[in-house]
Amino acid sequence: MPSSRPRGASLRPPVLLLVPLALASWGFGPSEGPVPSALEDPCALPGTQPEPLSLAALWEASRDREPGFRAQGARLEASEAFQRSVTREWFPTLGLDGLWNYGQRTSPGEERTLGVGARSDLRLLATWSLVDGGRGARAGDARASLEAARAGAGAHGMAWEAAVATRWAAARRAESEPRALELHQEALEGLLPLVERRVAAGVEADWELRLLEEARARSRAAWTQALETRDGARAELSSLAGRCVTAT
């Protein structure tokens, strides 16, 4: 009995058609080149020297780049607009209504015989709600909303400044540690000839030289780690300021 399945290229399952797309999305397929990252370190460019900044200068350089301040400012503007709208409810509302056209005059008497002409009507209307039971509650709500927005903006500013100060202090400490470890390495390197001579003369045991070698190795490892920490701290401050900076 002949099979009813379609033959030829249609036998390939549809799932296999998605494999090339999946491989390309995972980076295994052909690529036109590396995609640049939006979070590149400004200090990673060759020959770039970090600009030393004080804490106050870092606050000033990074404040405009902080999106939280824009959000707090928009929330404060909305609260102020709400309060103004509630305050206007206590005053009369004026309205101007006008009508103008060109047509048959409708005044009684002989003016009917004057034919067509311009007609206009202008009215000034005023409405004043003297009694409104919910107006006081709305005014209190508007004042509370504005005070909360101002307090939130102040709290956000203080928390942001504290966070930036913490990063700046860590970067300043990270800048000094590599130099201190470098001096420590120089001191250990200066001890090496002396210890080697004393071991060769039999004054010191061989384990003294081994201890010195271990101390040199630990010092080099600590110095490398300090350099990585310093570069990371510079990258954090540079991401805040938008350019390659470091703590003074």
PDB file of N, CA and C in Angstrom, residues 168-208:
ATOM      1  N   TRP A 168      33.431  56.593  46.075  1.00  0.00           N
ATOM      2  CA  TRP A 168      34.597  57.458  45.960  1.00  0.00           C
ATOM      3  C   TRP A 168      35.643  57.111  47.026  1.00  0.00           C
ATOM      4  N   ALA A 169      35.203  56.869  48.260  1.00  0.00           N
ATOM      5  CA  ALA A 169      36.132  56.501  49.321  1.00  0.00           C
ATOM      6  C   ALA A 169      36.813  55.160  49.018  1.00  0.00           C
ATOM      7  N   ALA A 170      36.039  54.206  48.492  1.00  0.00           N
ATOM      8  CA  ALA A 170      36.632  52.918  48.128  1.00  0.00           C
ATOM      9  C   ALA A 170      37.646  53.079  47.002  1.00  0.00           C
ATOM     10  N   ALA A 171      37.341  53.947  46.030  1.00  0.00           N
ATOM     11  CA  ALA A 171      38.286  54.181  44.938  1.00  0.00           C
ATOM     12  C   ALA A 171      39.547  54.877  45.438  1.00  0.00           C
ATOM     13  N   ARG A 172      39.384  55.789  46.371  1.00  0.00           N
ATOM     14  CA  ARG A 172      40.568  56.468  46.921  1.00  0.00           C
ATOM     15  C   ARG A 172      41.458  55.486  47.676  1.00  0.00           C
ATOM     16  N   ARG A 173      40.849  54.589  48.428  1.00  0.00           N
ATOM     17  CA  ARG A 173      41.638  53.563  49.125  1.00  0.00           C
ATOM     18  C   ARG A 173      42.287  52.608  48.131  1.00  0.00           C
ATOM     19  N   ALA A 174      41.542  52.271  47.056  1.00  0.00           N
ATOM     20  CA  ALA A 174      42.094  51.362  46.057  1.00  0.00           C
ATOM     21  C   ALA A 174      43.254  51.985  45.295  1.00  0.00           C
ATOM     22  N   GLU A 175      43.292  53.305  45.194  1.00  0.00           N
ATOM     23  CA  GLU A 175      44.402  53.960  44.518  1.00  0.00           C
ATOM     24  C   GLU A 175      45.696  53.874  45.330  1.00  0.00           C
ATOM     25  N   SER A 176      45.608  53.862  46.643  1.00  0.00           N
ATOM     26  CA  SER A 176      46.816  53.865  47.480  1.00  0.00           C
ATOM     27  C   SER A 176      47.367  52.465  47.743  1.00  0.00           C
ATOM     28  N   GLU A 177      46.543  51.449  47.674  1.00  0.00           N
ATOM     29  CA  GLU A 177      47.004  50.109  48.021  1.00  0.00           C
ATOM     30  C   GLU A 177      48.057  49.558  47.059  1.00  0.00           C
ATOM     31  N   PRO A 178      47.927  49.711  45.726  1.00  0.00           N
ATOM     32  CA  PRO A 178      48.978  49.170  44.855  1.00  0.00           C
ATOM     33  C   PRO A 178      50.345  49.776  45.118  1.00  0.00           C
ATOM     34  N   ARG A 179      50.404  51.062  45.409  1.00  0.00           N
ATOM     35  CA  ARG A 179      51.698  51.687  45.680  1.00  0.00           C
ATOM     36  C   ARG A 179      52.297  51.164  46.966  1.00  0.00           C
ATOM     37  N   ALA A 180      51.468  50.967  47.999  1.00  0.00           N
ATOM     38  CA  ALA A 180      51.987  50.423  49.257  1.00  0.00           C
ATOM     39  C   ALA A 180      52.507  48.996  49.067  1.00  0.00           C
ATOM     40  N   LEU A 181      51.792  48.191  48.289  1.00  0.00           N
ATOM     41  CA  LEU A 181      52.259  46.828  48.036  1.00  0.00           C
ATOM     42  C   LEU A 181      53.502  46.815  47.149  1.00  0.00           C
ATOM     43  N   GLU A 182      53.614  47.774  46.261  1.00  0.00           N
ATOM     44  CA  GLU A 182      54.814  47.869  45.433  1.00  0.00           C
ATOM     45  C   GLU A 182      56.042  48.192  46.288  1.00  0.00           C
ATOM     46  N   LEU A 183      55.884  49.079  47.247  1.00  0.00           N
ATOM     47  CA  LEU A 183      56.992  49.365  48.169  1.00  0.00           C
ATOM     48  C   LEU A 183      57.341  48.138  49.005  1.00  0.00           C
ATOM     49  N   HIS A 184      56.308  47.378  49.375  1.00  0.00           N
ATOM     50  CA  HIS A 184      56.569  46.162  50.137  1.00  0.00           C
ATOM     51  C   HIS A 184      57.345  45.144  49.297  1.00  0.00           C
ATOM     52  N   GLN A 185      57.008  45.031  48.010  1.00  0.00           N
ATOM     53  CA  GLN A 185      57.755  44.135  47.138  1.00  0.00           C
ATOM     54  C   GLN A 185      59.207  44.584  46.992  1.00  0.00           C
ATOM     55  N   GLU A 186      59.422  45.884  46.867  1.00  0.00           N
ATOM     56  CA  GLU A 186      60.789  46.379  46.753  1.00  0.00           C
ATOM     57  C   GLU A 186      61.603  46.060  48.008  1.00  0.00           C
ATOM     58  N   ALA A 187      60.960  46.144  49.161  1.00  0.00           N
ATOM     59  CA  ALA A 187      61.664  45.798  50.400  1.00  0.00           C
ATOM     60  C   ALA A 187      62.009  44.315  50.439  1.00  0.00           C
ATOM     61  N   LEU A 188      61.087  43.471  49.979  1.00  0.00           N
ATOM     62  CA  LEU A 188      61.380  42.030  49.958  1.00  0.00           C
ATOM     63  C   LEU A 188      62.471  41.697  48.953  1.00  0.00           C
ATOM     64  N   GLU A 189      62.463  42.378  47.803  1.00  0.00           N
ATOM     65  CA  GLU A 189      63.519  42.150  46.829  1.00  0.00           C
ATOM     66  C   GLU A 189      64.874  42.593  47.380  1.00  0.00           C
ATOM     67  N   GLY A 190      64.883  43.640  48.190  1.00  0.00           N
ATOM     68  CA  GLY A 190      66.142  44.052  48.793  1.00  0.00           C
ATOM     69  C   GLY A 190      66.660  43.079  49.837  1.00  0.00           C
ATOM     70  N   LEU A 191      65.766  42.325  50.470  1.00  0.00           N
ATOM     71  CA  LEU A 191      66.187  41.335  51.458  1.00  0.00           C
ATOM     72  C   LEU A 191      66.726  40.057  50.818  1.00  0.00           C
ATOM     73  N   LEU A 192      66.349  39.792  49.567  1.00  0.00           N
ATOM     74  CA  LEU A 192      66.714  38.522  48.949  1.00  0.00           C
ATOM     75  C   LEU A 192      68.235  38.303  48.881  1.00  0.00           C
ATOM     76  N   PRO A 193      69.055  39.265  48.390  1.00  0.00           N
ATOM     77  CA  PRO A 193      70.513  39.011  48.360  1.00  0.00           C
ATOM     78  C   PRO A 193      71.111  38.782  49.747  1.00  0.00           C
ATOM     79  N   LEU A 194      70.598  39.525  50.718  1.00  0.00           N
ATOM     80  CA  LEU A 194      71.135  39.374  52.077  1.00  0.00           C
ATOM     81  C   LEU A 194      70.830  37.987  52.635  1.00  0.00           C
ATOM     82  N   VAL A 195      69.606  37.511  52.470  1.00  0.00           N
ATOM     83  CA  VAL A 195      69.244  36.192  52.976  1.00  0.00           C
ATOM     84  C   VAL A 195      70.008  35.101  52.235  1.00  0.00           C
ATOM     85  N   GLU A 196      70.160  35.275  50.898  1.00  0.00           N
ATOM     86  CA  GLU A 196      70.913  34.270  50.143  1.00  0.00           C
ATOM     87  C   GLU A 196      72.359  34.180  50.633  1.00  0.00           C
ATOM     88  N   ARG A 197      72.971  35.315  50.929  1.00  0.00           N
ATOM     89  CA  ARG A 197      74.353  35.277  51.426  1.00  0.00           C
ATOM     90  C   ARG A 197      74.432  34.634  52.807  1.00  0.00           C
ATOM     91  N   ARG A 198      73.454  34.925  53.654  1.00  0.00           N
ATOM     92  CA  ARG A 198      73.487  34.347  54.995  1.00  0.00           C
ATOM     93  C   ARG A 198      73.230  32.840  54.951  1.00  0.00           C
ATOM     94  N   VAL A 199      72.353  32.410  54.036  1.00  0.00           N
ATOM     95  CA  VAL A 199      72.129  30.968  53.896  1.00  0.00           C
ATOM     96  C   VAL A 199      73.372  30.286  53.341  1.00  0.00           C
ATOM     97  N   ALA A 200      74.010  30.935  52.351  1.00  0.00           N
ATOM     98  CA  ALA A 200      75.222  30.351  51.785  1.00  0.00           C
ATOM     99  C   ALA A 200      76.345  30.286  52.818  1.00  0.00           C
ATOM    100  N   ALA A 201      76.386  31.244  53.743  1.00  0.00           N
ATOM    101  CA  ALA A 201      77.425  31.247  54.776  1.00  0.00           C
ATOM    102  C   ALA A 201      77.082  30.328  55.931  1.00  0.00           C
ATOM    103  N   GLY A 202      75.881  29.755  55.929  1.00  0.00           N
ATOM    104  CA  GLY A 202      75.486  28.862  57.010  1.00  0.00           C
ATOM    105  C   GLY A 202      74.954  29.574  58.231  1.00  0.00           C
ATOM    106  N   VAL A 203      74.780  30.895  58.126  1.00  0.00           N
ATOM    107  CA  VAL A 203      74.240  31.633  59.276  1.00  0.00           C
ATOM    108  C   VAL A 203      72.748  31.379  59.429  1.00  0.00           C
ATOM    109  N   GLU A 204      72.035  31.292  58.302  1.00  0.00           N
ATOM    110  CA  GLU A 204      70.603  31.046  58.319  1.00  0.00           C
ATOM    111  C   GLU A 204      70.314  29.688  57.686  1.00  0.00           C
ATOM    112  N   ALA A 205      69.158  29.107  58.054  1.00  0.00           N
ATOM    113  CA  ALA A 205      68.765  27.811  57.481  1.00  0.00           C
ATOM    114  C   ALA A 205      68.085  28.023  56.136  1.00  0.00           C
ATOM    115  N   ASP A 206      67.979  26.947  55.390  1.00  0.00           N
ATOM    116  CA  ASP A 206      67.362  27.033  54.066  1.00  0.00           C
ATOM    117  C   ASP A 206      65.904  27.456  54.135  1.00  0.00           C
ATOM    118  N   TRP A 207      65.210  27.116  55.208  1.00  0.00           N
ATOM    119  CA  TRP A 207      63.794  27.456  55.284  1.00  0.00           C
ATOM    120  C   TRP A 207      63.560  28.954  55.378  1.00  0.00           C
ATOM    121  N   GLU A 208      64.594  29.729  55.819  1.00  0.00           N
ATOM    122  CA  GLU A 208      64.449  31.185  55.827  1.00  0.00           C
ATOM    123  C   GLU A 208      64.309  31.711  54.402  1.00  0.00           C
TER     124      GLU A 208
END
